[in-house]
Short mmCIF file of C-alpha atoms in Angstrom, two decimals:
data_model
loop_
_atom_site.label_atom_id
_atom_site.label_comp_id
_atom_site.label_asym_id
_atom_site.label_seq_id
_atom_site.Cartn_x
_atom_site.Cartn_y
_atom_site.Cartn_z
CA UNK V 144 -0.12 -0.05 0.04
CA UNK V 145 1.15 3.57 -0.85
CA UNK V 146 2.55 5.43 2.18
CA UNK V 147 0.07 8.13 1.26
CA UNK V 148 -2.87 5.71 1.31
CA UNK V 149 -4.75 5.15 4.50
CA UNK V 150 -7.37 2.44 5.60
CA UNK V 151 -10.51 3.58 6.88
CA UNK V 152 -12.09 1.61 9.77
CA UNK V 153 -14.91 2.80 11.92
CA UNK V 154 -16.22 0.85 14.97
CA UNK V 155 -13.76 -1.97 14.19
CA UNK V 156 -15.24 -2.19 10.67
CA UNK V 157 -13.17 -1.73 7.54
CA UNK V 158 -14.84 0.68 5.18
CA UNK V 159 -11.98 0.99 2.41
CA UNK V 160 -8.95 3.02 1.81
CA UNK V 161 -8.16 6.45 0.35
CA UNK V 162 -5.10 8.14 -1.04
CA UNK V 163 -4.12 11.33 0.75
CA UNK V 164 -3.67 14.55 -1.23
CA UNK V 165 -0.36 16.31 -0.89
CA UNK V 166 -1.67 19.11 1.49
CA UNK V 167 -0.72 19.94 5.00
CA UNK V 168 -4.41 19.58 6.01
CA UNK V 169 -5.14 16.22 4.64
CA UNK V 170 -4.23 14.15 7.82
CA UNK V 171 -6.35 16.57 10.07
CA UNK V 172 -9.33 16.45 7.61
CA UNK V 173 -9.14 12.70 7.55
CA UNK V 174 -9.37 12.24 11.43
CA UNK V 175 -11.94 15.08 11.77
CA UNK V 176 -14.22 13.66 9.11
CA UNK V 177 -13.82 10.09 10.55
CA UNK V 178 -14.61 11.20 14.18
CA UNK V 179 -17.67 13.28 13.11
CA UNK V 180 -19.01 10.43 11.08
CA UNK V 181 -18.50 7.87 13.90
CA UNK V 182 -20.17 10.22 16.39
CA UNK V 183 -23.10 10.76 13.95
CA UNK V 184 -22.60 14.41 13.68
CA UNK V 185 -23.69 16.57 10.87
CA UNK V 186 -21.32 16.18 7.91
CA UNK V 187 -20.53 19.47 6.09
CA UNK V 188 -17.65 21.56 4.54
CA UNK V 189 -17.50 23.22 7.97
CA UNK V 190 -15.38 20.35 8.85
CA UNK V 191 -12.78 21.59 6.17
CA UNK V 192 -13.02 25.44 6.35
CA UNK V 193 -13.89 28.01 8.81
CA UNK V 194 -16.60 30.55 8.01
CA UNK V 195 -13.94 33.26 7.19
CA UNK V 196 -12.20 30.88 4.81
CA UNK V 197 -15.54 30.12 2.98
CA UNK V 198 -15.98 33.96 2.51
CA UNK V 199 -12.48 34.21 0.96
CA UNK V 200 -13.14 31.13 -1.23
CA UNK V 201 -16.06 33.23 -2.90
CA UNK V 202 -13.45 35.47 -4.44
CA UNK V 203 -10.39 34.88 -6.65
CA UNK V 204 -7.50 33.41 -4.67
CA UNK V 205 -3.81 33.37 -5.76
CA UNK V 206 -2.98 29.94 -7.06
CA UNK V 207 -6.60 29.45 -7.98
CA UNK V 208 -7.33 27.66 -4.67
CA UNK V 209 -5.64 24.49 -5.82
CA UNK V 210 -4.88 23.24 -2.41
CA UNK V 211 -8.59 23.81 -1.27
CA UNK V 212 -9.64 21.91 -4.37
CA UNK V 213 -7.60 18.90 -3.51
CA UNK V 214 -8.96 18.89 -0.01
CA UNK V 215 -12.42 19.15 -1.36
CA UNK V 216 -11.91 16.23 -3.64
CA UNK V 217 -10.48 14.25 -0.69
CA UNK V 218 -13.61 15.14 1.45
CA UNK V 219 -15.88 14.14 -1.53
CA UNK V 220 -14.08 10.80 -1.86
CA UNK V 221 -14.47 10.05 1.79
CA UNK V 222 -18.13 10.70 1.28
CA UNK V 223 -18.42 8.21 -1.42
CA UNK V 224 -16.66 5.58 0.73
CA UNK V 225 -18.53 6.31 3.86
CA UNK V 226 -21.86 7.06 2.17
CA UNK V 227 -22.63 10.56 3.41
CA UNK V 228 -23.87 13.56 1.33
CA UNK V 229 -21.39 15.94 -0.19
CA UNK V 230 -23.52 18.08 -2.10
CA UNK V 231 -22.30 21.26 -0.41
CA UNK V 232 -18.69 20.30 -1.06
CA UNK V 233 -19.38 19.65 -4.78
CA UNK V 234 -21.28 22.93 -5.12
CA UNK V 235 -18.37 24.87 -3.45
CA UNK V 236 -15.91 23.00 -5.81
CA UNK V 237 -17.93 24.12 -8.83
CA UNK V 238 -18.04 27.77 -7.60
CA UNK V 239 -14.21 27.80 -7.02
CA UNK V 240 -13.49 26.49 -10.56
CA UNK V 241 -15.87 29.17 -11.93
CA UNK V 242 -14.50 31.98 -9.91
CA UNK V 243 -10.81 31.22 -10.74
CA UNK V 244 -11.71 30.59 -14.40
CA UNK V 245 -10.01 27.27 -14.47
CA UNK V 246 -13.03 25.49 -15.87
CA UNK V 247 -11.86 26.51 -19.32
CA UNK V 248 -8.15 26.20 -18.71
CA UNK V 249 -7.90 23.02 -16.83
CA UNK V 250 -5.55 21.52 -19.36
CA UNK V 251 -2.81 23.03 -17.25
CA UNK V 252 -0.09 24.69 -19.35
CA UNK V 253 2.79 23.41 -17.11
CA UNK V 254 2.08 19.80 -18.41
CA UNK V 255 2.54 20.98 -22.05
CA UNK V 256 5.65 23.09 -21.56
CA UNK V 257 8.57 21.40 -23.06
CA UNK V 258 12.31 22.27 -22.54
CA UNK V 259 13.35 22.83 -26.08
CA UNK V 260 16.90 23.95 -26.29
CA UNK V 261 18.60 21.17 -24.25
CA UNK V 262 18.06 17.89 -22.64
CA UNK V 263 18.33 18.96 -18.97
CA UNK V 264 17.61 22.36 -17.23
CA UNK V 265 20.59 24.39 -16.28
CA UNK V 266 20.61 26.60 -13.13
CA UNK V 267 19.06 29.93 -13.61
CA UNK V 268 18.39 33.07 -11.64
CA UNK V 269 15.67 34.95 -13.81
CA UNK V 270 12.35 34.16 -15.35
CA UNK V 271 10.92 35.74 -18.48
CA UNK V 272 7.61 35.29 -20.35
CA UNK V 273 6.95 36.13 -24.06
CA UNK V 274 3.27 35.87 -24.53
CA UNK V 275 1.24 35.84 -27.76
CA UNK V 276 -1.87 37.05 -26.13
CA UNK V 277 -3.92 36.64 -29.19
CA UNK V 278 -3.69 32.84 -28.89
CA UNK V 279 -4.18 32.80 -25.11
CA UNK V 280 -6.98 35.39 -24.27
CA UNK V 281 -8.07 33.09 -21.48
CA UNK V 282 -5.38 33.66 -18.99
CA UNK V 283 -6.05 31.79 -15.81
CA UNK V 284 -3.74 28.84 -16.47
CA UNK V 285 -0.94 31.24 -17.44
CA UNK V 286 -1.09 32.99 -14.02
CA UNK V 287 -1.80 29.86 -12.16
CA UNK V 288 0.74 27.58 -13.76
CA UNK V 289 3.55 29.94 -14.83
CA UNK V 290 3.48 33.45 -13.60
CA UNK V 291 2.60 32.77 -9.93
CA UNK V 292 4.56 29.54 -9.34
CA UNK V 293 7.90 30.94 -11.04
CA UNK V 294 7.27 34.56 -9.65
CA UNK V 295 7.56 35.97 -13.07
CA UNK V 296 7.81 39.75 -12.44
CA UNK V 297 5.57 42.14 -14.48
CA UNK V 298 8.64 43.85 -15.79
CA UNK V 299 9.71 40.44 -17.20
CA UNK V 300 6.57 39.81 -19.22
CA UNK V 301 6.25 40.90 -22.76
CA UNK V 302 3.13 41.08 -24.95
CA UNK V 303 2.37 42.36 -28.38
CA UNK V 304 -0.89 42.57 -30.26
CA UNK V 305 -1.88 43.62 -33.95
CA UNK V 306 -4.30 46.48 -34.10
CA UNK V 307 -7.26 44.29 -35.50
CA UNK V 308 -6.90 41.80 -32.65
CA UNK V 309 -6.56 44.55 -30.04
CA UNK V 310 -9.77 46.07 -31.35
CA UNK V 311 -11.68 42.97 -31.28
CA UNK V 312 -10.40 41.46 -28.05
CA UNK V 313 -9.06 44.30 -25.82
CA UNK V 314 -12.26 44.32 -23.72
CA UNK V 315 -12.08 40.51 -23.18
CA UNK V 316 -8.30 40.66 -22.34
CA UNK V 317 -8.67 43.50 -19.86
CA UNK V 318 -11.78 41.81 -18.20
CA UNK V 319 -9.55 38.48 -17.74
CA UNK V 320 -6.74 40.40 -16.31
CA UNK V 321 -8.88 42.51 -13.96
CA UNK V 322 -9.31 39.32 -11.76
CA UNK V 323 -5.46 39.51 -11.28
CA UNK V 324 -5.53 43.25 -10.57
CA UNK V 325 -3.60 43.88 -13.76
CA UNK V 326 -4.22 45.60 -17.15
CA UNK V 327 -2.31 45.09 -20.51
CA UNK V 328 -0.18 48.04 -19.43
CA UNK V 329 0.82 46.21 -16.26
CA UNK V 330 3.40 44.48 -18.48
CA UNK V 331 5.63 45.38 -21.36
CA UNK V 332 2.83 45.52 -23.84
CA UNK V 333 3.36 46.83 -27.52
CA UNK V 334 0.57 47.71 -30.03
CA UNK V 335 1.85 46.88 -33.36
CA UNK V 336 1.24 48.95 -36.59
CA UNK V 337 -0.72 47.74 -39.55
CA UNK V 338 1.32 45.91 -42.12
CA UNK V 339 4.66 47.05 -40.65
CA UNK V 340 5.51 44.96 -37.73
CA UNK V 341 3.51 41.85 -36.59
CA UNK V 342 3.33 40.74 -33.04
CA UNK V 343 5.64 37.68 -33.57
CA UNK V 344 8.38 39.80 -34.93
CA UNK V 345 8.12 42.33 -32.06
CA UNK V 346 8.46 39.53 -29.47
CA UNK V 347 11.30 38.01 -31.17
CA UNK V 348 12.96 41.51 -31.59
CA UNK V 349 12.49 42.23 -27.87
CA UNK V 350 13.96 38.76 -27.08
CA UNK V 351 17.03 39.42 -29.10
CA UNK V 352 17.63 42.83 -27.75
CA UNK V 353 17.41 41.66 -24.13
CA UNK V 354 20.21 39.20 -24.96
CA UNK V 355 19.24 37.13 -22.05
CA UNK V 356 21.49 34.66 -20.40
CA UNK V 357 20.97 32.22 -17.31
CA UNK V 358 17.28 32.74 -17.56
CA UNK V 359 14.06 30.62 -17.69
CA UNK V 360 12.35 31.75 -20.97
CA UNK V 361 8.74 30.93 -21.49
CA UNK V 362 7.25 31.37 -25.01
CA UNK V 363 3.46 31.03 -25.27
CA UNK V 364 2.60 30.88 -28.87
CA UNK V 365 1.23 28.11 -31.25
CA UNK V 366 3.20 29.58 -34.25
CA UNK V 367 5.74 26.85 -35.22
CA UNK V 368 7.99 29.51 -37.08
CA UNK V 369 8.29 31.59 -33.92
CA UNK V 370 9.17 28.61 -31.86
CA UNK V 371 11.85 27.82 -34.24
CA UNK V 372 13.18 31.43 -34.42
CA UNK V 373 13.32 31.73 -30.65
CA UNK V 374 15.12 28.41 -30.34
CA UNK V 375 17.77 29.75 -32.79
CA UNK V 376 18.18 33.08 -30.99
CA UNK V 377 18.40 31.82 -27.50
CA UNK V 378 21.67 31.68 -25.38
CA UNK V 379 22.84 28.09 -24.46
CA UNK V 380 22.69 29.14 -20.87
CA UNK V 381 19.01 29.86 -21.02
CA UNK V 382 16.12 27.26 -20.39
CA UNK V 383 13.66 27.78 -23.41
CA UNK V 384 10.20 26.35 -22.68
CA UNK V 385 7.55 26.20 -25.43
CA UNK V 386 4.25 24.53 -25.79
CA UNK V 387 4.17 20.96 -27.08
CA UNK V 388 1.16 19.05 -28.25
#
């Protein structure tokens, strides 16, 4: 049995076993739920979260409340094993996913990022993001899976957009960024000109002018040619990550 898997026995009766999530609260939740169930107490998400925490979860949380979602899944699975109602937990889970906009970005960008310019990561001390926002207007996963975990500073984030896309999508982009207390101009944002310079060229030119070394470089684009151009332009000391299939 896995070290993270625990048998569930109540009143000397084996009920099943469950895998613990990788959270600091999992052990306490397990014993709290088990005791409440054995004492025939009311089962609810109050066993997981305080009233003040539940209020906070109704708003956007840094990290998209990923830890809380793991604990909720744990509680819901305990309910399935022991046979108690978890409708309140399932309702809260749906609300958290909706609030943090992860319902539409659950593919998790980090699982698709590939180190492209070498076999193994080298040690770095800086993080940069070059972001083709036209392909990624739904930005939750970018913040949750790259910007926040890697502490990418606003000044190290570069975006560019062509006029037509900016006209069509600016309101959508700004609305999504608002949840993170950001605007387009929180970053290094360039509005391109008609027919003179396209967003891909601007991003590449900026990257070349920075002449980065010893940095993690994240390139968010679906454009194959731009991926190849970035790979050719990056210094060997950088770790270049691009999106794979």
